[in-house]
Coordinates of C-alpha atoms in Angstrom, one line a residue:
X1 CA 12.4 31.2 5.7
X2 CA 12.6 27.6 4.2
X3 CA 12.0 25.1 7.1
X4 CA 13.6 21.7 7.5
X5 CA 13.2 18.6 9.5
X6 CA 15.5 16.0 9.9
X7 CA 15.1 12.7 12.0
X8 CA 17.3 10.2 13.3
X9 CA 19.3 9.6 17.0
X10 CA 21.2 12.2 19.3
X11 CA 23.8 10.3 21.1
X12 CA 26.0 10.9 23.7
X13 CA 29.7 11.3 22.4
X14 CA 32.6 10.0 24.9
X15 CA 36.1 10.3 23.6
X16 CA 39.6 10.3 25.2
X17 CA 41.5 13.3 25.4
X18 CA 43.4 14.1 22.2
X19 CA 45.0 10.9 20.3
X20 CA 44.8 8.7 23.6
X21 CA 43.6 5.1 23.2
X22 CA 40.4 4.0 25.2
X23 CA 43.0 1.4 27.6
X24 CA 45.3 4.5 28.3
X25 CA 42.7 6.8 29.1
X26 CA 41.3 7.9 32.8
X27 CA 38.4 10.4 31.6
X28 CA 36.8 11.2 28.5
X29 CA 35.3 14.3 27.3
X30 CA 31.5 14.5 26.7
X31 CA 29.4 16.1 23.9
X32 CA 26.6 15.2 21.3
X33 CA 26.0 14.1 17.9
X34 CA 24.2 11.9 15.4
X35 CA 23.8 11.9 11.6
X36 CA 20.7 13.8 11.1
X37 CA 21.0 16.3 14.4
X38 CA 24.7 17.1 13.2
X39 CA 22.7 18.3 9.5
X40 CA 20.2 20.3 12.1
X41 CA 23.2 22.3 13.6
X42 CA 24.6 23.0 10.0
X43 CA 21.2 24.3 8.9
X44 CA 20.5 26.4 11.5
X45 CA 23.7 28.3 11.6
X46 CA 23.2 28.6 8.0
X47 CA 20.3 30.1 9.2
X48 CA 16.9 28.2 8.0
X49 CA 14.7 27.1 10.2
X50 CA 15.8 23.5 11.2
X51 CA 14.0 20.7 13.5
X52 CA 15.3 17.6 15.0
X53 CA 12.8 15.4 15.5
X54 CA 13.7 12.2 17.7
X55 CA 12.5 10.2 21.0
X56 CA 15.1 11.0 24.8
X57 CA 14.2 10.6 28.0
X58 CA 13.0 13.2 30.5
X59 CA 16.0 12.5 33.0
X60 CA 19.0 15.3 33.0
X61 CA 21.6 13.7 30.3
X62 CA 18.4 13.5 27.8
X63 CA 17.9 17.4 28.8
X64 CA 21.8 17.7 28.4
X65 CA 21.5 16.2 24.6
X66 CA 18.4 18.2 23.8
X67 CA 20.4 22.1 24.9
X68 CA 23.1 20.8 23.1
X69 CA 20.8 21.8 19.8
X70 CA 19.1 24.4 21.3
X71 CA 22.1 26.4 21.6
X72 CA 22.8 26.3 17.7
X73 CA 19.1 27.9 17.5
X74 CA 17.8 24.1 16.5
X75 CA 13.8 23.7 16.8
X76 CA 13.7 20.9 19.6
X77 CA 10.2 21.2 19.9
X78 CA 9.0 18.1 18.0
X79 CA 11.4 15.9 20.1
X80 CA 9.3 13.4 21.9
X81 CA 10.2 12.9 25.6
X82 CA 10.1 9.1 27.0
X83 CA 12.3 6.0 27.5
X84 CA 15.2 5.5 29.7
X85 CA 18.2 6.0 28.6
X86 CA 20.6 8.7 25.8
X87 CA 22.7 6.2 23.4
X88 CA 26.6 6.2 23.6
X89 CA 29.1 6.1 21.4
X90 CA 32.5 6.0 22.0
X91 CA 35.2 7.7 19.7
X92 CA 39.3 6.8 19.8
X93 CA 40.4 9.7 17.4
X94 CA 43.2 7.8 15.0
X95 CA 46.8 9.2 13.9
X96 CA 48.8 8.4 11.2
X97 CA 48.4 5.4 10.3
X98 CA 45.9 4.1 12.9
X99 CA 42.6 4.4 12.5
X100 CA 39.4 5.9 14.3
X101 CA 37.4 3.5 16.2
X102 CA 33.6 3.4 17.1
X103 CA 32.1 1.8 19.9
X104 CA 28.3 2.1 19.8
X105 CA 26.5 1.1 23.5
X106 CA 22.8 2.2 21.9
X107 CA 20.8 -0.6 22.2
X108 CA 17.1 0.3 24.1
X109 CA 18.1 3.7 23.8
X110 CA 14.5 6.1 24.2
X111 CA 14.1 6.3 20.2
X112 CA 15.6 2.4 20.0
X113 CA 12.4 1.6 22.0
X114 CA 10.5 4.4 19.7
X115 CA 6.6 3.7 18.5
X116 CA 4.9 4.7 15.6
X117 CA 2.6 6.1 17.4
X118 CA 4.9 8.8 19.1
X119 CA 4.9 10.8 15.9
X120 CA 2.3 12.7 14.0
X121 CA 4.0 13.2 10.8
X122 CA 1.5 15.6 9.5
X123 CA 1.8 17.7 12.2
X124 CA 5.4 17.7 12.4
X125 CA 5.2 18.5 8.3
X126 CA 3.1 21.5 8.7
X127 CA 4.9 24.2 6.3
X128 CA 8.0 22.1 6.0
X129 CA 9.9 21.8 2.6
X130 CA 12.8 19.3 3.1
X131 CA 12.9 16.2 4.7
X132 CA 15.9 14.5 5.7
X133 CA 17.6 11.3 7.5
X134 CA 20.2 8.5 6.6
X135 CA 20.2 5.4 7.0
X136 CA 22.0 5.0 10.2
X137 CA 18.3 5.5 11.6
X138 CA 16.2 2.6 10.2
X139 CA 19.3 0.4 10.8
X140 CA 18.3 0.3 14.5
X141 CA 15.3 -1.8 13.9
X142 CA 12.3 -3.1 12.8
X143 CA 10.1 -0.7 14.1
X144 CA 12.2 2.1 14.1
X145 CA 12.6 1.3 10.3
X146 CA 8.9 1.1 9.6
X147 CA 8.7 4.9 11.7
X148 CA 11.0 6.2 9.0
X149 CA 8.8 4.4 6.3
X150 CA 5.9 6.5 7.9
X151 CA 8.0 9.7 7.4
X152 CA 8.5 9.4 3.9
X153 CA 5.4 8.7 3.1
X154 CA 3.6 11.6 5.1
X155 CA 6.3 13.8 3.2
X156 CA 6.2 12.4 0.2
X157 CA 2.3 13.2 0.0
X158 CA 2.8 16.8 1.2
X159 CA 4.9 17.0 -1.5
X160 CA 8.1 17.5 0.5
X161 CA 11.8 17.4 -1.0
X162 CA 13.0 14.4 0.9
X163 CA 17.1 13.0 1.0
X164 CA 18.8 10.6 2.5
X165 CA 22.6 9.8 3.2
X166 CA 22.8 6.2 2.5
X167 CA 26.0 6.0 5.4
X168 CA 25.7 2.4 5.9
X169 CA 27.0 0.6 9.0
X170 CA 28.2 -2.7 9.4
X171 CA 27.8 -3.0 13.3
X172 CA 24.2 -1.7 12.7
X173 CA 22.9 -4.1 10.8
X174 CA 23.9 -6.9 7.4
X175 CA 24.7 -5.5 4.1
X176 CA 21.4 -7.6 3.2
X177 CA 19.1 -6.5 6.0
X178 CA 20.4 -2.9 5.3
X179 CA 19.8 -3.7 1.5
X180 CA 15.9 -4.9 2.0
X181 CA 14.7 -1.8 4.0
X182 CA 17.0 0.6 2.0
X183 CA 15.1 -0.2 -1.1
X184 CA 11.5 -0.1 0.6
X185 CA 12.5 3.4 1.6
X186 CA 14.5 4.8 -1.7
X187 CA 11.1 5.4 -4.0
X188 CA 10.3 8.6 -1.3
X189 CA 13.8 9.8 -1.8
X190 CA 14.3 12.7 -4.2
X191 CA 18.1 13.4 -3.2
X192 CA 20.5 10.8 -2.4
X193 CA 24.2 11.1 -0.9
X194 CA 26.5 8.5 -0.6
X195 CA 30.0 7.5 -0.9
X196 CA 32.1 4.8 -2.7
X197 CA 31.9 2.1 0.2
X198 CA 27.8 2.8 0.7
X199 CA 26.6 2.5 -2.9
X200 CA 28.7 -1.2 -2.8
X201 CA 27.7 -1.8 0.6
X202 CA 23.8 -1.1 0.4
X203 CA 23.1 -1.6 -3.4
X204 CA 26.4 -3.5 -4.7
X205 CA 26.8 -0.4 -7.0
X206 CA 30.6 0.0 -7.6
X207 CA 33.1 2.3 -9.1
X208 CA 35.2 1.2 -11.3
X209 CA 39.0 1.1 -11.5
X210 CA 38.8 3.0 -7.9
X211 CA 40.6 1.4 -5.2
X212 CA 39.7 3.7 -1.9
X213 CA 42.3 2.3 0.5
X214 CA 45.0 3.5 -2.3
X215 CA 43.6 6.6 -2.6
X216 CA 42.9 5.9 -6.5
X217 CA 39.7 7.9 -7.3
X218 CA 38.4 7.6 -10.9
X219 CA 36.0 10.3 -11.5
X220 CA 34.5 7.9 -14.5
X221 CA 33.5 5.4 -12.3
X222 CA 32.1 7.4 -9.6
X223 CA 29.6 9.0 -12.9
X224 CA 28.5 5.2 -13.5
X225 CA 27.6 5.1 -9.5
X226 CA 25.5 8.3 -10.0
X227 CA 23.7 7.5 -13.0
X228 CA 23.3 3.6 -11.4
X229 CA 21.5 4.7 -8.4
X230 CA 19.5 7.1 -10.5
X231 CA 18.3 4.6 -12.8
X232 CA 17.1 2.2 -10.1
X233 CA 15.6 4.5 -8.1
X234 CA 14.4 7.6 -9.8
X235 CA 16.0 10.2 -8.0
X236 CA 16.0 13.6 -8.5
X237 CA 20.0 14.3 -8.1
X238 CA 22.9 11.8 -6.6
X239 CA 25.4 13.8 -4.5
X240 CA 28.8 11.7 -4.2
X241 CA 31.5 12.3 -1.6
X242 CA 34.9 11.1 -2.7
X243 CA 37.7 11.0 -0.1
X244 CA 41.4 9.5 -0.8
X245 CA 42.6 8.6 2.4
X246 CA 45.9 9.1 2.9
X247 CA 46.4 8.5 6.9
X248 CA 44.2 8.7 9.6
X249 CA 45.4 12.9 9.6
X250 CA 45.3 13.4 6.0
X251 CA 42.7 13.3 3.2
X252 CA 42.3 14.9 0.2
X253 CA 38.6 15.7 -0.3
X254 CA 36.5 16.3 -2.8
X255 CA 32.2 15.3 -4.6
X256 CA 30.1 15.0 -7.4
X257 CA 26.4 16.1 -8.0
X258 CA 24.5 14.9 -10.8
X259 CA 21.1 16.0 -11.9
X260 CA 20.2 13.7 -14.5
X261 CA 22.0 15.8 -17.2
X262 CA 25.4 17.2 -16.1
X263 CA 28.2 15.3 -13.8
X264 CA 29.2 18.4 -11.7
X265 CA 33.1 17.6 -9.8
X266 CA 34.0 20.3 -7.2
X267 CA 37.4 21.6 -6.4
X268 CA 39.7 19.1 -4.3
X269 CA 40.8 20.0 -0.7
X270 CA 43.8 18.2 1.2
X271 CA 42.6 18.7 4.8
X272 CA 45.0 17.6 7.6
X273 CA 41.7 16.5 9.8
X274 CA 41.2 17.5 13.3
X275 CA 38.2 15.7 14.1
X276 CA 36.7 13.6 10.9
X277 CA 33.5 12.7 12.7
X278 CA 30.6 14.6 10.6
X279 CA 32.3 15.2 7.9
X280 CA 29.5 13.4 5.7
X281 CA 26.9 15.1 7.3
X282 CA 28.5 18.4 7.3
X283 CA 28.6 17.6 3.9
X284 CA 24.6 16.8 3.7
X285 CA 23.9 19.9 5.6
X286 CA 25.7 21.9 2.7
X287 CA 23.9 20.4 -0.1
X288 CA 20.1 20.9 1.5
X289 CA 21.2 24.2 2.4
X290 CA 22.6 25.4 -1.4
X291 CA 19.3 23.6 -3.6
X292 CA 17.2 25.5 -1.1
X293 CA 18.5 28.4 -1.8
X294 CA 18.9 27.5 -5.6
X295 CA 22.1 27.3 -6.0
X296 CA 23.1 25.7 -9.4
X297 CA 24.9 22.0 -9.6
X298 CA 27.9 23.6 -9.6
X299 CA 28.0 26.3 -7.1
X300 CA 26.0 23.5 -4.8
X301 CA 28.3 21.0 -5.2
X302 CA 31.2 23.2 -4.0
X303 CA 29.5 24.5 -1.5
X304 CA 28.5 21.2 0.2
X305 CA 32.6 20.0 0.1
X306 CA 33.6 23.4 1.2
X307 CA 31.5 22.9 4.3
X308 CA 32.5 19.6 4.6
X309 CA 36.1 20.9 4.5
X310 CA 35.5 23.0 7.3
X311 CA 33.9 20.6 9.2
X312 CA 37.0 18.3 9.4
X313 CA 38.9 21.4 11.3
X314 CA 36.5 21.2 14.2
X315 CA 36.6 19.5 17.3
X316 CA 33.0 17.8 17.6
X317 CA 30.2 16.3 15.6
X318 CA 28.5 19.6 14.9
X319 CA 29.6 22.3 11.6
X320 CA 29.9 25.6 13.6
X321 CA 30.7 27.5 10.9
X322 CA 29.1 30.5 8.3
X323 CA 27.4 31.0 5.0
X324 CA 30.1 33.7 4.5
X325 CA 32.9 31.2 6.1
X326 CA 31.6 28.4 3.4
X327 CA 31.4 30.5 0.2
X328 CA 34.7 32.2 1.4
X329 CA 36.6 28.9 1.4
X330 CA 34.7 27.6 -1.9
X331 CA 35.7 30.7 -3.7
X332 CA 39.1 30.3 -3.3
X333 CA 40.0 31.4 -0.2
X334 CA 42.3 28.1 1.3
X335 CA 45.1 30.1 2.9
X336 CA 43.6 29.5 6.3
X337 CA 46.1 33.0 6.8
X338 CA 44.6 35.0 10.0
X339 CA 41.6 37.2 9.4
X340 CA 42.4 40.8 11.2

C-alpha cells in the first residue's frame, strides 16, 4: 500500500447555520479542517495509507480535532501533542452574488508556536512515498516556515515524491513575504498545483487574456502558466485548477496537468456548490492519489476535477467520497439520478 504524509494545521471550523451571516447568527456549527489534513481524509478513503503530521494540544477540543481524522482511518500517530490552544476559523457560506467570508483567529495556535525540534523527519519518512503540504503552512511564520524547509529536505533525500498547493493567502502573510519563502521551498517540489490567482499572487505568473471574475478562461494562457512555473522551478508536472465563477452558488469547473510534454485539459463540470471549502484540496487529494496509482495525464487529471467535483456537493472540509464514486462521475456519469 503506497503511504503518504502530509503536513500542515487542523483547525477548528465555526460556521452559521445554512446561508446566515455571522451578525444574524446565535450558534454555529462545529467541525474540522485544514489544507493538508482535508488531502489526508481524501487519501485514506481512497484507501492508501495516509498520515497527518501536525502539533495540538493535549486538552479535549485538540482530542476532538485529532478523532475527527481518525474516523476517516487517518494515521494520527505522528501528531505531536503540546501547546495550548486548536486554531479557528470562521466560515459565512455566500449566496448568489455574496461571497464566502474567512475569519482566521489562529495566531499561537499549538503548531503556530511549533519547534523544529518537535519533528523527526526521518522517522516520520520511514517507508513513505509522497510528501505533501501547501503553502498555507509556512505562511504562519518564520519558524514554522523553516519546519517545512526541514521536511523537504528530509524527503527530498529519501527520495520522496514531494507536492505542494501553492493556495496563497493574503491575510496570512505579503505577496512578497509569501514570494521569498515560496521560492526557498519550490527546488524540493516535484508536483505543483495552483490556480490562476496563486501563480500571479506568489510568482507574478499570469494568464493571459483570462479575466477570472468574468469567468473568461483561456486555456492558452493557463499552458504559458504551466510551462512558466516549470521552467523556473524544475518540476516534475504542474496541475492547474481553473474555475469560472459565476455566483457564489455556481461554478463551472474544470484543470490542466502538464508533464513537460503534453497539456492535458479535463472535462468541465457546472457544479451548483453546497459547501466550496476544500474544493482545492479535494482536488490535490485526487491528483496524489491517481500518479500513485499510475494513472496517465489524462485519466489523472480527470480524476483529480472529478473528485473535486464531488467535493463541492458536501457539507464540510473533508472529500467523503469513493474511488468507484470518482471514476464513476469522471467516466461520464453526471446525472446525479438516484442509485437503487
Amino acid at each position: 500500500m503506497k503511504k503518504v504524509v502530509t503536513f500542515g494545521e487542523l483547525m477548528l471550523r465555526l460556521a452559521p447555520e445554512g446561508y446566515n451571516r455571522f451578525v444574524q447568527s446565535e450558534s454555529f456549527g462545529a467541525t474540522f479542517g485544514g489544507g493538508e489534513a482535508n488531502v489526508a481524509v481524501s487519501l485514506a478513503n481512497y484507501g492508501l495509507d495516509a498520515a497527518f503530521v501536525t502539533k495540538l494540544p493535549e486538552h479535549e477540543i485538540g482530542q476532538m480535532a485529532v478523532n475527527s481524522l481518525r474516523k476517516y482511518g487517518v494515521d494520527t500517530s505522528k501528531i505531536v501533542r503540546g501547546g495550548d490552544r486548536v486554531g479557528i476559523y470562521y466560515l459565512e457560506k455566500g449566496a448568489s452574488q455574496r461571497p464566502s467570508k474567512v475569519i482566521y483567529d489562529r495566531a499561537y495556535s499549538s503548531i503556530w508556536t511549533a519547534q523544529p525540534s518537535d519533528f523527526d523527519w526521518n522517522a516520520i519518512f520511514e517507508g513513505v512515498d509522497w510528501f505533501h503540504f501547501t503553502g498555507i503552512t509556512p505562511a504562519l511564520n518564520s519558524t514554522v516556515a523553516h519546519i517545512c524547509l526541514e521536511a523537504c529536505q528530509a524527503a527530498k533525500a529519501r527520495g520522496i515524491t514531494v507536492s505542494c498547493d501553492l493556495n496563497y493567502r493574503k491575510k496570512l502573510w505579503t505577496r512578497d513575504e509569501a514570494r521569498a519563502t515560496m521560492t526557498e521551498l519550490m527546488p524540493y517540489v516535484d508536483v505543483c498545483i495552483s490556480n490562476e490567482e496563486d501563480a500571479h499572487d506568489v510568482f507574478g505568473i499570469d494568464a493571459e487574456n483570462t479575466d477570472i471574475n468574468a469567468g473568461k478562461v483561456n486555456h492558452e494562457g493557463y499552458k504559458s502558466v504551466a510551462r512558466q512555473l516549470m521552467d523556473k522551478f524544475g518540476f516534475k508536472k504542474v496541475a492547474i485548477t481553473l474555475r469560472s465563477s459565476i455566483s457564489a452558488n455556481d461554478n463551472d469547473w474544470a484543470g490542466m496537468l502538464y508533464d513537460g510534454e503534453n497539456y492535458c485539459f479535463s472535462k468541465s463540470y457546472h457544479m451548483h456548490i453546497v459547501d466550496r471549502v476544500g474544493g482545492g484540496d479535494s482536488f490535490g487529494g485526487g491528483l496524489i492519489y491517481s500518479q500513485l496509482m499510475g494513472y496517465s495525464t489524462q485519466d489523472s487529471i480527470e480524476f483529480a476535477v472529478a473528485a473535486s467535483c464531488l467535493k463541492h456537493s458536501i457539507e464540510g472540509d473533508y472529500n467523503m467520497v469513493s474511488v468507484s464514486e470518482v471514476k464513476s462521475l469522471a467516466g461520464g456519469n453526471a446525472s446525479g439520478r438516484v442509485q437503487r
